[in-house]
C-alpha positions as YAML, in Angstrom:
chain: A
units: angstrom
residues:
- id: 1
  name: UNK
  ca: [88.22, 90.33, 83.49]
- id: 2
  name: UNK
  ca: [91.96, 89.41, 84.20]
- id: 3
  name: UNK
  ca: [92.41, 88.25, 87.91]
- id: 4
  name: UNK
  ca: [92.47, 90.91, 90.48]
- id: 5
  name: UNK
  ca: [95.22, 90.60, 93.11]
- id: 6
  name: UNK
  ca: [96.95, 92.90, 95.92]
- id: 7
  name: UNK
  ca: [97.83, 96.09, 94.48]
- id: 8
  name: UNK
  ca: [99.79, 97.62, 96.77]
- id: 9
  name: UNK
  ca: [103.21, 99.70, 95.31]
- id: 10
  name: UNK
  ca: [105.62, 97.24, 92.82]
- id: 11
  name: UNK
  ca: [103.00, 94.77, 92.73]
- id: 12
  name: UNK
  ca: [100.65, 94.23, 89.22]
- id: 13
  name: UNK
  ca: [96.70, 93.96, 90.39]
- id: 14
  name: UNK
  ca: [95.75, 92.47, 86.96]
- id: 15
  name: UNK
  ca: [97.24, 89.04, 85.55]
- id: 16
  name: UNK
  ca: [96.31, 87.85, 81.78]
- id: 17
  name: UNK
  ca: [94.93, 84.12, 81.90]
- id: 18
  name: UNK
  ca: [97.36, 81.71, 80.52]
- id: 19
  name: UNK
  ca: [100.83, 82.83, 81.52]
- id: 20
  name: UNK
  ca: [102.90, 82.60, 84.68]
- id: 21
  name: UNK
  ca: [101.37, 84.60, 87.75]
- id: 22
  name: UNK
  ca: [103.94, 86.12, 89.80]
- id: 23
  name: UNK
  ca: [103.22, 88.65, 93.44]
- id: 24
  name: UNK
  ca: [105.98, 90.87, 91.41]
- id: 25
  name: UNK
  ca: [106.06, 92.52, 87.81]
- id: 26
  name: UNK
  ca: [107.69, 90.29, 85.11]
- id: 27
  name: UNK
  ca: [110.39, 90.11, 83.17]
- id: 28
  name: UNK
  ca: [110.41, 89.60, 79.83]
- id: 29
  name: UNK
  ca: [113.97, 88.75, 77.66]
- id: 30
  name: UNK
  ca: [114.22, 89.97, 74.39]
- id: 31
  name: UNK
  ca: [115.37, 87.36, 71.76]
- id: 32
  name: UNK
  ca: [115.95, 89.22, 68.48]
- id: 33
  name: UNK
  ca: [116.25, 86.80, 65.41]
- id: 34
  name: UNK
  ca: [116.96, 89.99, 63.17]
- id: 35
  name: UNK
  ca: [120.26, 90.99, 60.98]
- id: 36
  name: UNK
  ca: [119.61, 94.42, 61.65]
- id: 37
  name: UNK
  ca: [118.28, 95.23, 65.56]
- id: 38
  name: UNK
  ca: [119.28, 98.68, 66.96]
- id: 39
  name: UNK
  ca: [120.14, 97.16, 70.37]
- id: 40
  name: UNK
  ca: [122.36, 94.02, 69.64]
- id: 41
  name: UNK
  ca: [123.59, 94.59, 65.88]
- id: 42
  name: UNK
  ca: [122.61, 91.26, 64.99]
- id: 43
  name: UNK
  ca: [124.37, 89.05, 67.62]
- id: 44
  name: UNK
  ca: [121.95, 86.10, 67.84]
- id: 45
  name: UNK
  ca: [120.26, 85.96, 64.19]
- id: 46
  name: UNK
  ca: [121.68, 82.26, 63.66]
- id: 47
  name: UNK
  ca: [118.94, 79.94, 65.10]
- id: 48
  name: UNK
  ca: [121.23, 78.30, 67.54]
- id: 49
  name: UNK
  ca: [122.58, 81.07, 68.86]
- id: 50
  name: UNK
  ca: [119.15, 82.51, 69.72]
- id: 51
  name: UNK
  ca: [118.26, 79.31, 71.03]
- id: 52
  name: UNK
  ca: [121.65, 78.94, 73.42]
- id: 53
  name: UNK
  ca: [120.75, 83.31, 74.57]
- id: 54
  name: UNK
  ca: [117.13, 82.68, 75.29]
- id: 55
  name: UNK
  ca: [118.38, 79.97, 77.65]
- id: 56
  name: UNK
  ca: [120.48, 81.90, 78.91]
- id: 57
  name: UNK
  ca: [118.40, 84.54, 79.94]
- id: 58
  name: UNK
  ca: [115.74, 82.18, 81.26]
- id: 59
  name: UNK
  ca: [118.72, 80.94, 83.51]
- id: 60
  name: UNK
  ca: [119.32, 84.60, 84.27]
- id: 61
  name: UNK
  ca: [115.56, 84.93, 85.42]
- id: 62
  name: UNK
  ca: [113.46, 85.50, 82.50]
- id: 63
  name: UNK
  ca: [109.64, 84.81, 83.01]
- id: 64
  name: UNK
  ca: [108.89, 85.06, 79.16]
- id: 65
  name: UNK
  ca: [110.76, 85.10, 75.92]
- id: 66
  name: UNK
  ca: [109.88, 87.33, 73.46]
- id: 67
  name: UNK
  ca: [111.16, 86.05, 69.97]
- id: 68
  name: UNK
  ca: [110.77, 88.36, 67.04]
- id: 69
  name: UNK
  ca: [112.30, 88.44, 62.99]
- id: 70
  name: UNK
  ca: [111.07, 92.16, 62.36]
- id: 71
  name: UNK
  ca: [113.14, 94.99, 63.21]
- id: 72
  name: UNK
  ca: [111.11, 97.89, 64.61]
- id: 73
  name: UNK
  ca: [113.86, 100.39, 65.18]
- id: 74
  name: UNK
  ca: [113.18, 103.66, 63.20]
- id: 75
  name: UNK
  ca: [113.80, 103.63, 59.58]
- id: 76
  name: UNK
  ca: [113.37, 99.74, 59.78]
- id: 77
  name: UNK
  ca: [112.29, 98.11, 56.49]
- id: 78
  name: UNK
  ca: [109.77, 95.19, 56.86]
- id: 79
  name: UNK
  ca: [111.21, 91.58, 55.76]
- id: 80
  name: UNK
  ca: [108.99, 89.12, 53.40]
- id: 81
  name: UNK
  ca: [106.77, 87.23, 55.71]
- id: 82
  name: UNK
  ca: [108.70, 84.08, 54.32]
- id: 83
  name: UNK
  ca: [111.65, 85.00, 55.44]
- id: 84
  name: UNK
  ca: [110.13, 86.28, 59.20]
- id: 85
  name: UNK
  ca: [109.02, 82.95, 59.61]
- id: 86
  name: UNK
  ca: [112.39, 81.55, 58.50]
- id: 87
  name: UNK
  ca: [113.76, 83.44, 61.45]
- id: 88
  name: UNK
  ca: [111.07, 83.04, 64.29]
- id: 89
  name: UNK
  ca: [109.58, 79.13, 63.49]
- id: 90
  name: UNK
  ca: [113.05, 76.94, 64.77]
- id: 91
  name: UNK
  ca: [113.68, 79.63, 67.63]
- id: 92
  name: UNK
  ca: [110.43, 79.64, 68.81]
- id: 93
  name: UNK
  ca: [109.90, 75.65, 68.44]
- id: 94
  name: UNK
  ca: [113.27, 75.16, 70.67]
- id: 95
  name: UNK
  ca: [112.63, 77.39, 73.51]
- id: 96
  name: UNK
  ca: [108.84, 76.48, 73.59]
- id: 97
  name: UNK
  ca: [109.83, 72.57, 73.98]
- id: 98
  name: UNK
  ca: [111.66, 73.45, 76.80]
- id: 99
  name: UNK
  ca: [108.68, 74.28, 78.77]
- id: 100
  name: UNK
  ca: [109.48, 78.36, 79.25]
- id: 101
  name: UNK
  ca: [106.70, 80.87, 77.66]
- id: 102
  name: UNK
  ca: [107.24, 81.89, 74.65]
- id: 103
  name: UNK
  ca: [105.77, 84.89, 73.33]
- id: 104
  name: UNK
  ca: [106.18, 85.54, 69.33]
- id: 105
  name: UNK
  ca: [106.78, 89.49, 68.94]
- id: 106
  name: UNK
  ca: [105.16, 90.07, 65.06]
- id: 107
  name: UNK
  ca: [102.57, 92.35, 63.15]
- id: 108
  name: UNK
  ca: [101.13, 89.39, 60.99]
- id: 109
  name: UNK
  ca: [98.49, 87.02, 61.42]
- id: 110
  name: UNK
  ca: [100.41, 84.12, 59.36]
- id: 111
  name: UNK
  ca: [103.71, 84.78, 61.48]
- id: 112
  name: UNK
  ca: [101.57, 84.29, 64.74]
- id: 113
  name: UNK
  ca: [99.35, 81.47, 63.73]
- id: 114
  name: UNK
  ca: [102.75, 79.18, 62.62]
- id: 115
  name: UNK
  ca: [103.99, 80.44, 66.27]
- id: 116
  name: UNK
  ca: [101.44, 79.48, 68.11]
- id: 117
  name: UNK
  ca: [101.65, 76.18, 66.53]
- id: 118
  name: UNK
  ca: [104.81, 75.63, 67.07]
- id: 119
  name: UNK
  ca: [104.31, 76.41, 70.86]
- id: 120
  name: UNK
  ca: [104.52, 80.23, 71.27]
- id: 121
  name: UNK
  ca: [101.97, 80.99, 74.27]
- id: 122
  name: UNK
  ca: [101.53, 84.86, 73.24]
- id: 123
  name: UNK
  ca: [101.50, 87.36, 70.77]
- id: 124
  name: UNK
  ca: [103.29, 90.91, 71.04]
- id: 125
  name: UNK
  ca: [101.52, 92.83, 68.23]
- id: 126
  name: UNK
  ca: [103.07, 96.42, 68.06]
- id: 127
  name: UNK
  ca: [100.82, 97.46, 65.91]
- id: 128
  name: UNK
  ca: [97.85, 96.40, 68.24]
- id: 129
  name: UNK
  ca: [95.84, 94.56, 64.95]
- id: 130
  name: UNK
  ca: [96.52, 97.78, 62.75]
- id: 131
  name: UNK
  ca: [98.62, 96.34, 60.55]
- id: 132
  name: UNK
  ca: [97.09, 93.22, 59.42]
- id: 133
  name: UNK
  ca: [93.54, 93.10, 59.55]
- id: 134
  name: UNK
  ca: [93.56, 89.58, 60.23]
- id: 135
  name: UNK
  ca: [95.12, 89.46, 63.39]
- id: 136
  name: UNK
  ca: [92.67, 90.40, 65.78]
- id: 137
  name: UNK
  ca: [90.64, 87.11, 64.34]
- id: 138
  name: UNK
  ca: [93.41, 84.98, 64.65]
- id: 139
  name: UNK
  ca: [93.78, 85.79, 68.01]
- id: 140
  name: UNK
  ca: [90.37, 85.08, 69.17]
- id: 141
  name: UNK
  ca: [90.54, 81.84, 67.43]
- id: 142
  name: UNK
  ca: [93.50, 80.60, 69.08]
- id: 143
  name: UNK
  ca: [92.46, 82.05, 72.51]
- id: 144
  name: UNK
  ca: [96.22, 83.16, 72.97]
- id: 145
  name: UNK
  ca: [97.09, 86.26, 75.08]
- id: 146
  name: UNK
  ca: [97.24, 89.19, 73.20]
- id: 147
  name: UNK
  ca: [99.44, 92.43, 73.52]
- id: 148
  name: UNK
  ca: [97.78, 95.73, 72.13]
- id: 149
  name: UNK
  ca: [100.68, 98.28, 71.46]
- id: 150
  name: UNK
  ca: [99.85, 102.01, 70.77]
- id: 151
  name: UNK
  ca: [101.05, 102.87, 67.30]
- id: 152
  name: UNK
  ca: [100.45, 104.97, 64.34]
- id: 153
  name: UNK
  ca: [101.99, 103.30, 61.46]
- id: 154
  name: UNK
  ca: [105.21, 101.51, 60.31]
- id: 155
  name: UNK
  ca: [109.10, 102.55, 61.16]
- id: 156
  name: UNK
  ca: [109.99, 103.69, 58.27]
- id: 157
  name: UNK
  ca: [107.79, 106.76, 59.06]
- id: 158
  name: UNK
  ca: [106.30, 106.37, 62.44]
- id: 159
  name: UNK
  ca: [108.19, 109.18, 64.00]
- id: 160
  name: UNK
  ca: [106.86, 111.90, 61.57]
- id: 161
  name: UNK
  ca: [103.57, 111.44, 63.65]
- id: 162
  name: UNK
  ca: [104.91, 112.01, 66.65]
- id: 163
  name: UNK
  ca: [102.71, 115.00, 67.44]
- id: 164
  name: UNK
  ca: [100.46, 115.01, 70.36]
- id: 165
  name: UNK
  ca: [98.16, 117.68, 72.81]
- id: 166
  name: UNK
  ca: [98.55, 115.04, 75.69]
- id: 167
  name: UNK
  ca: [100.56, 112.21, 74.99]
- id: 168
  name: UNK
  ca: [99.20, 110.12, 78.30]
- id: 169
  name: UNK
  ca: [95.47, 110.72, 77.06]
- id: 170
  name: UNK
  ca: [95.51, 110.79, 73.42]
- id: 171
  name: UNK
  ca: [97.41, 107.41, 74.18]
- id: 172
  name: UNK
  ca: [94.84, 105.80, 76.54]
- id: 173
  name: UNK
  ca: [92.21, 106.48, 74.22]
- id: 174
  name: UNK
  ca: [93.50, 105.04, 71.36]
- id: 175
  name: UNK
  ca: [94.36, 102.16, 73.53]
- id: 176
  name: UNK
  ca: [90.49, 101.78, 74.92]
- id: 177
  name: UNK
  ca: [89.75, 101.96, 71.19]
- id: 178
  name: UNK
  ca: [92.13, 98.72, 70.30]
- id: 179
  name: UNK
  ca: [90.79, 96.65, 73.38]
- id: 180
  name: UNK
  ca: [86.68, 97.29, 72.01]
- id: 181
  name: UNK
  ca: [88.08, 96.35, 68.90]
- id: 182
  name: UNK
  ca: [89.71, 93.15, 70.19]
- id: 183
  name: UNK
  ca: [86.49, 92.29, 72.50]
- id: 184
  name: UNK
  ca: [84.60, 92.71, 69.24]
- id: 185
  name: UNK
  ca: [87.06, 90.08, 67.67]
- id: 186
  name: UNK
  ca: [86.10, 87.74, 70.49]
- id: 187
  name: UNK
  ca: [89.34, 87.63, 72.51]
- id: 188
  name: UNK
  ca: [88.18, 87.14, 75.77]
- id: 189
  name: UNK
  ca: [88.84, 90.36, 78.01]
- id: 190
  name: UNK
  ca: [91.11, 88.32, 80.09]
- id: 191
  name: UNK
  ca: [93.98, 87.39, 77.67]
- id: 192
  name: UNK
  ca: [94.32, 91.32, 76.44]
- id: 193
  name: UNK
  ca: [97.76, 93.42, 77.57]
- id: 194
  name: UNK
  ca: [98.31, 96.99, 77.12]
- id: 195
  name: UNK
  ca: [101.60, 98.84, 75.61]
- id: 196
  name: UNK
  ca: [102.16, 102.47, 76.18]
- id: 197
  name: UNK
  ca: [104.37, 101.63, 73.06]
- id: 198
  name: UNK
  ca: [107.34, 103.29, 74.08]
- id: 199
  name: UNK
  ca: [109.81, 104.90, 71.28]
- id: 200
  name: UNK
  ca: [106.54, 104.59, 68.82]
- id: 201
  name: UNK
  ca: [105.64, 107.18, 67.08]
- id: 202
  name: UNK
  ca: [106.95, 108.99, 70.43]
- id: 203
  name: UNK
  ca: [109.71, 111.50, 70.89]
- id: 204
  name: UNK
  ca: [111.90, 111.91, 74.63]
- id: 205
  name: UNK
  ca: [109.35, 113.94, 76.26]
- id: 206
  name: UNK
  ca: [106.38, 111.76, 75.22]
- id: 207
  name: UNK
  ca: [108.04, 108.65, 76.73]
- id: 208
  name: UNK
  ca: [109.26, 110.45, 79.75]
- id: 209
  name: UNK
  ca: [105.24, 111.92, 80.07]
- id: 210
  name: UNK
  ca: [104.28, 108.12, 79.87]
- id: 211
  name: UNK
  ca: [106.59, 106.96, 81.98]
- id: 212
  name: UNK
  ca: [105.51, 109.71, 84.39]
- id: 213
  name: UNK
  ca: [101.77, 109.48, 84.25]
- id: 214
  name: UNK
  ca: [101.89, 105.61, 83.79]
- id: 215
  name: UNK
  ca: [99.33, 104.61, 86.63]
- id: 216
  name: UNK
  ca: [96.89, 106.11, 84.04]
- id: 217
  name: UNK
  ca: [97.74, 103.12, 81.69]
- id: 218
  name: UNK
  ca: [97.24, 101.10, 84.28]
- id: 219
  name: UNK
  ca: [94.21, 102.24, 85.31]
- id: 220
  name: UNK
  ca: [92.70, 101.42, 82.39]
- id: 221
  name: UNK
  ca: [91.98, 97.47, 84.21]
- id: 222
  name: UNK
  ca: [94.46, 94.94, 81.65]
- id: 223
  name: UNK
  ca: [98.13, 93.99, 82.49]
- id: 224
  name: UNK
  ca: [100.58, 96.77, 80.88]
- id: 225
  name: UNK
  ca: [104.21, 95.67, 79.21]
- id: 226
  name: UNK
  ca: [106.46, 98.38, 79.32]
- id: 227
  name: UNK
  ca: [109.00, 98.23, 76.87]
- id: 228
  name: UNK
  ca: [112.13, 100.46, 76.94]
- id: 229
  name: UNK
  ca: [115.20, 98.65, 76.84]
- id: 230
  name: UNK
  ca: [117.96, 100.58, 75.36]
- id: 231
  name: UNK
  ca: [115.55, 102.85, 74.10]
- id: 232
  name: UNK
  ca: [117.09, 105.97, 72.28]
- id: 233
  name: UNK
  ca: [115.71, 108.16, 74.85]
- id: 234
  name: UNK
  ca: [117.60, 106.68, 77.56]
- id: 235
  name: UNK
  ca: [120.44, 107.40, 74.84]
- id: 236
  name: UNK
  ca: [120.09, 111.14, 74.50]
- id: 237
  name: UNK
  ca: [119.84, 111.53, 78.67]
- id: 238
  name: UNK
  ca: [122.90, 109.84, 78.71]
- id: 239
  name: UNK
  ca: [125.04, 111.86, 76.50]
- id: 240
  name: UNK
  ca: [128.37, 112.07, 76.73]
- id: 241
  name: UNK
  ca: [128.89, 115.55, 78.53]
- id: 242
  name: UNK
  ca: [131.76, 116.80, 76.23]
- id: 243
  name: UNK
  ca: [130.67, 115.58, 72.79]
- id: 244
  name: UNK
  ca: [127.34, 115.68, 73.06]
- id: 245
  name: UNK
  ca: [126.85, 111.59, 71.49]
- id: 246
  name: UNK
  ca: [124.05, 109.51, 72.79]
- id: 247
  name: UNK
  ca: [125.33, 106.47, 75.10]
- id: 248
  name: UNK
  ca: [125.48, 103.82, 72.89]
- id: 249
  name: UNK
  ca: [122.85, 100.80, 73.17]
- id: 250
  name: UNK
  ca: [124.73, 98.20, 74.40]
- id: 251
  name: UNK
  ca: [125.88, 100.53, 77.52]
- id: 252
  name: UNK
  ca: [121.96, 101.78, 78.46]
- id: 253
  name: UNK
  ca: [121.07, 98.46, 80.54]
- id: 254
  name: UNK
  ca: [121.44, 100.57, 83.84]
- id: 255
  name: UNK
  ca: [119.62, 102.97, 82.81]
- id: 256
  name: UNK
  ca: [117.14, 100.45, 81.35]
- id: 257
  name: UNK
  ca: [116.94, 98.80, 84.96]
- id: 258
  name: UNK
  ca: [115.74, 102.18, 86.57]
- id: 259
  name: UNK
  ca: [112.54, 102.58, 84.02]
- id: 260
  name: UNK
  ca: [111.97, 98.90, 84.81]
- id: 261
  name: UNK
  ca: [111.48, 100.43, 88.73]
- id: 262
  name: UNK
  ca: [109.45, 102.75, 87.20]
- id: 263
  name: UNK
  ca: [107.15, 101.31, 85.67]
- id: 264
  name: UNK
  ca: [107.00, 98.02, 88.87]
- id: 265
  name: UNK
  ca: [106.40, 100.74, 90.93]
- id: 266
  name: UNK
  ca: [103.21, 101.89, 89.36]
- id: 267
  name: UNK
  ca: [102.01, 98.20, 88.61]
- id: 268
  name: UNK
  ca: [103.55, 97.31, 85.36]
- id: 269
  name: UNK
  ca: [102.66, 93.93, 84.71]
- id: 270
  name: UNK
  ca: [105.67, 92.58, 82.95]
- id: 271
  name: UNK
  ca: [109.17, 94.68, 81.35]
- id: 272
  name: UNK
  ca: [110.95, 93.33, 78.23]
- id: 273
  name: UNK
  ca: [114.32, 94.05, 78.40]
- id: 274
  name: UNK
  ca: [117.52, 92.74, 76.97]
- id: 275
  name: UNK
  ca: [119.37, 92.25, 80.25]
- id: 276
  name: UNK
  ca: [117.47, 90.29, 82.42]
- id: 277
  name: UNK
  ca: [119.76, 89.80, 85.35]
- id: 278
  name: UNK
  ca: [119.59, 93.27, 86.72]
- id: 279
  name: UNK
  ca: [116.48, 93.73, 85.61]
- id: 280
  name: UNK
  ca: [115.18, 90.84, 88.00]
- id: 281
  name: UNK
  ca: [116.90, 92.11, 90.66]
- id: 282
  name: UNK
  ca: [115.52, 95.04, 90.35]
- id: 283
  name: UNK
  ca: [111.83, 94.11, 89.75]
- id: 284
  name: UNK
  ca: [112.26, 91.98, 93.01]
- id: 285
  name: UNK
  ca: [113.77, 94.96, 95.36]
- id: 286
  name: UNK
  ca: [110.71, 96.59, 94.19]
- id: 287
  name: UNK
  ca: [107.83, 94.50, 94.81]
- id: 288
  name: UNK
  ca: [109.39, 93.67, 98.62]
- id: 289
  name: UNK
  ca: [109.61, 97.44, 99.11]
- id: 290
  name: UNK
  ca: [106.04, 98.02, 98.24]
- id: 291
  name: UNK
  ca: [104.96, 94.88, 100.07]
- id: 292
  name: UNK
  ca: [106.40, 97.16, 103.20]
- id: 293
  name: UNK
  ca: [105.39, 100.59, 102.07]
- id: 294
  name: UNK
  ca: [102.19, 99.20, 101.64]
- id: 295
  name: UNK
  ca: [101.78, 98.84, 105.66]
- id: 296
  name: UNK
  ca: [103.35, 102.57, 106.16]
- id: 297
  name: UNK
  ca: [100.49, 105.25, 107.06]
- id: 298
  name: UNK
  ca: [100.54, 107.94, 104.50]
- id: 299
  name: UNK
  ca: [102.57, 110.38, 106.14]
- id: 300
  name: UNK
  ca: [105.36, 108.02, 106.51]
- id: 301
  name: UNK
  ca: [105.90, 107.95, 102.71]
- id: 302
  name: UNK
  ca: [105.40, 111.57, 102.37]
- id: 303
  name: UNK
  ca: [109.20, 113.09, 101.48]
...
């Protein structure tokens, strides 16, 4: 099982083996290598430029790096694996070398095997194995921590099956589900993190239920990564009053900050978000105030 620490409010109890081990949730900066990402229109798809903003964030207070060439924004069409690993390979390479965790953020097993070799120290798999069948075995091969995403099929049609009874429990179980799968792979119990899978397959209110009723992700015993940077949702709430047009990416981060509390609150292990400053600010206000409310009695946190 993944090491067991204090769990008191802002604070993750469970910590996958292999990657830094923090008394606060982490922060994780996105580094999109992609012409065609919702949240950054492209802005660091030259190698060296990707290089030079993962730096950056690290400077900025990144924990990990999350490095992906596959746009997963709705209506997304899926590159030629040749051409993903044109995109991830040099990025990932550079930033490894420099001694900061890398994590590689792709659906396929050949993408994440060429990673790992070239120093990538996890693998963000939104599609939790689903979508190549030889992932999972890859995995347990390399012994690499392993992120299991809810999902329920590719973008170019995921949100058609955005129906749910109860979007908290219908998740959960297809999560347990992904994890026996993985054990049955052999990757050991201690390298596997969860993903609600935010914006997947998932309308406002489901993501808003998630966010909500998150402690019941957690509670399922493996580090969760909470992903909802810039997220459409946050979007929509933000609408311009007199139009009616959803805030546009690039101006969510605040927004993006406050789910980050969120979800530290209720023992996230780790958030990926594209601005890491605030965001690390933010994680850190949260795990000192639940390092105090910890030692309140019960009453005294009662509004």
């Amino acid at each position: 099982m993944s090491t067991t620490t204090w769990s008191g409010r802002g604070v993750p109890a469970q910590h996958p083996r292999g990657l830094p081990r923090l008394d606060r949730t982490l922060v994780m900066g996105v580094v999109n290598v992609t012409p065609d990402s919702f949240s950054d229109g492209g802005r660091w798809y030259d190698p060296r430029r990707a290089v030079a903003h993962g730096l950056a964030l690290v400077d900025e207070g990144a924990d990990i790096l999350d490095v992906g060439g596959e746009s997963t924004r709705p209506g997304a069409v899926r590159p030629p694996v040749d051409e993903e690993l044109r995109r991830v390979l040099p990025v990932v390479r550079e930033l490894a070398a420099t001694g900061v965790a890398v994590s590689v953020d792709t659906m396929r097993a050949e993408v994440a095997a060429r990673a790992i070799e070239a120093g990538a120290a996890l693998v963000n798999d939104v599609s939790g194995g689903l979508a190549d069948p030889a992932m999972l075995p890859l995995v347990a091969q390399a012994g690499t921590p392993y992120v299991v995403m809810h999902w329920r099929g590719h973008s170019d049609g995921m949100q058609t099956r955005a129906v749910y009874g109860d979007v908290v429990t219908e998740v959960a179980d297809a999560l347990r589900l992904r994890v026996d799968a993985a054990l049955h792979a052999g990757i050991p119990p201690d390298r596997l993190i969860l993903d609600p899978g935010l914006g997947f397959a998932k309308d406002a209110d489901h993501n808003w239920q998630l966010l909500a009723r998150l402690r019941e992700i957690v509670a399922l015993g493996r580090p969760v990564l909470v992903g909802a940077a810039r997220k459409s949702f946050l979007g929509r709430l933000l609408a311009d009053p007199v139009t009616g047009r959803p805030r546009p990416a690039g101006l969510r981060d605040a927004a993006t900050s406050a789910v980050s509390v969120l979800a530290a609150a209720q023992g996230a292990w780790c958030v990926r978000v594209h601005d890491v400053a605030s965001t690390s600010d933010a994680v850190r206000v949260t795990a000192c105030w639940g390092r105090y409310a910890a030692t309140e009695p019960a009453w005294a946190l009662t509004p």
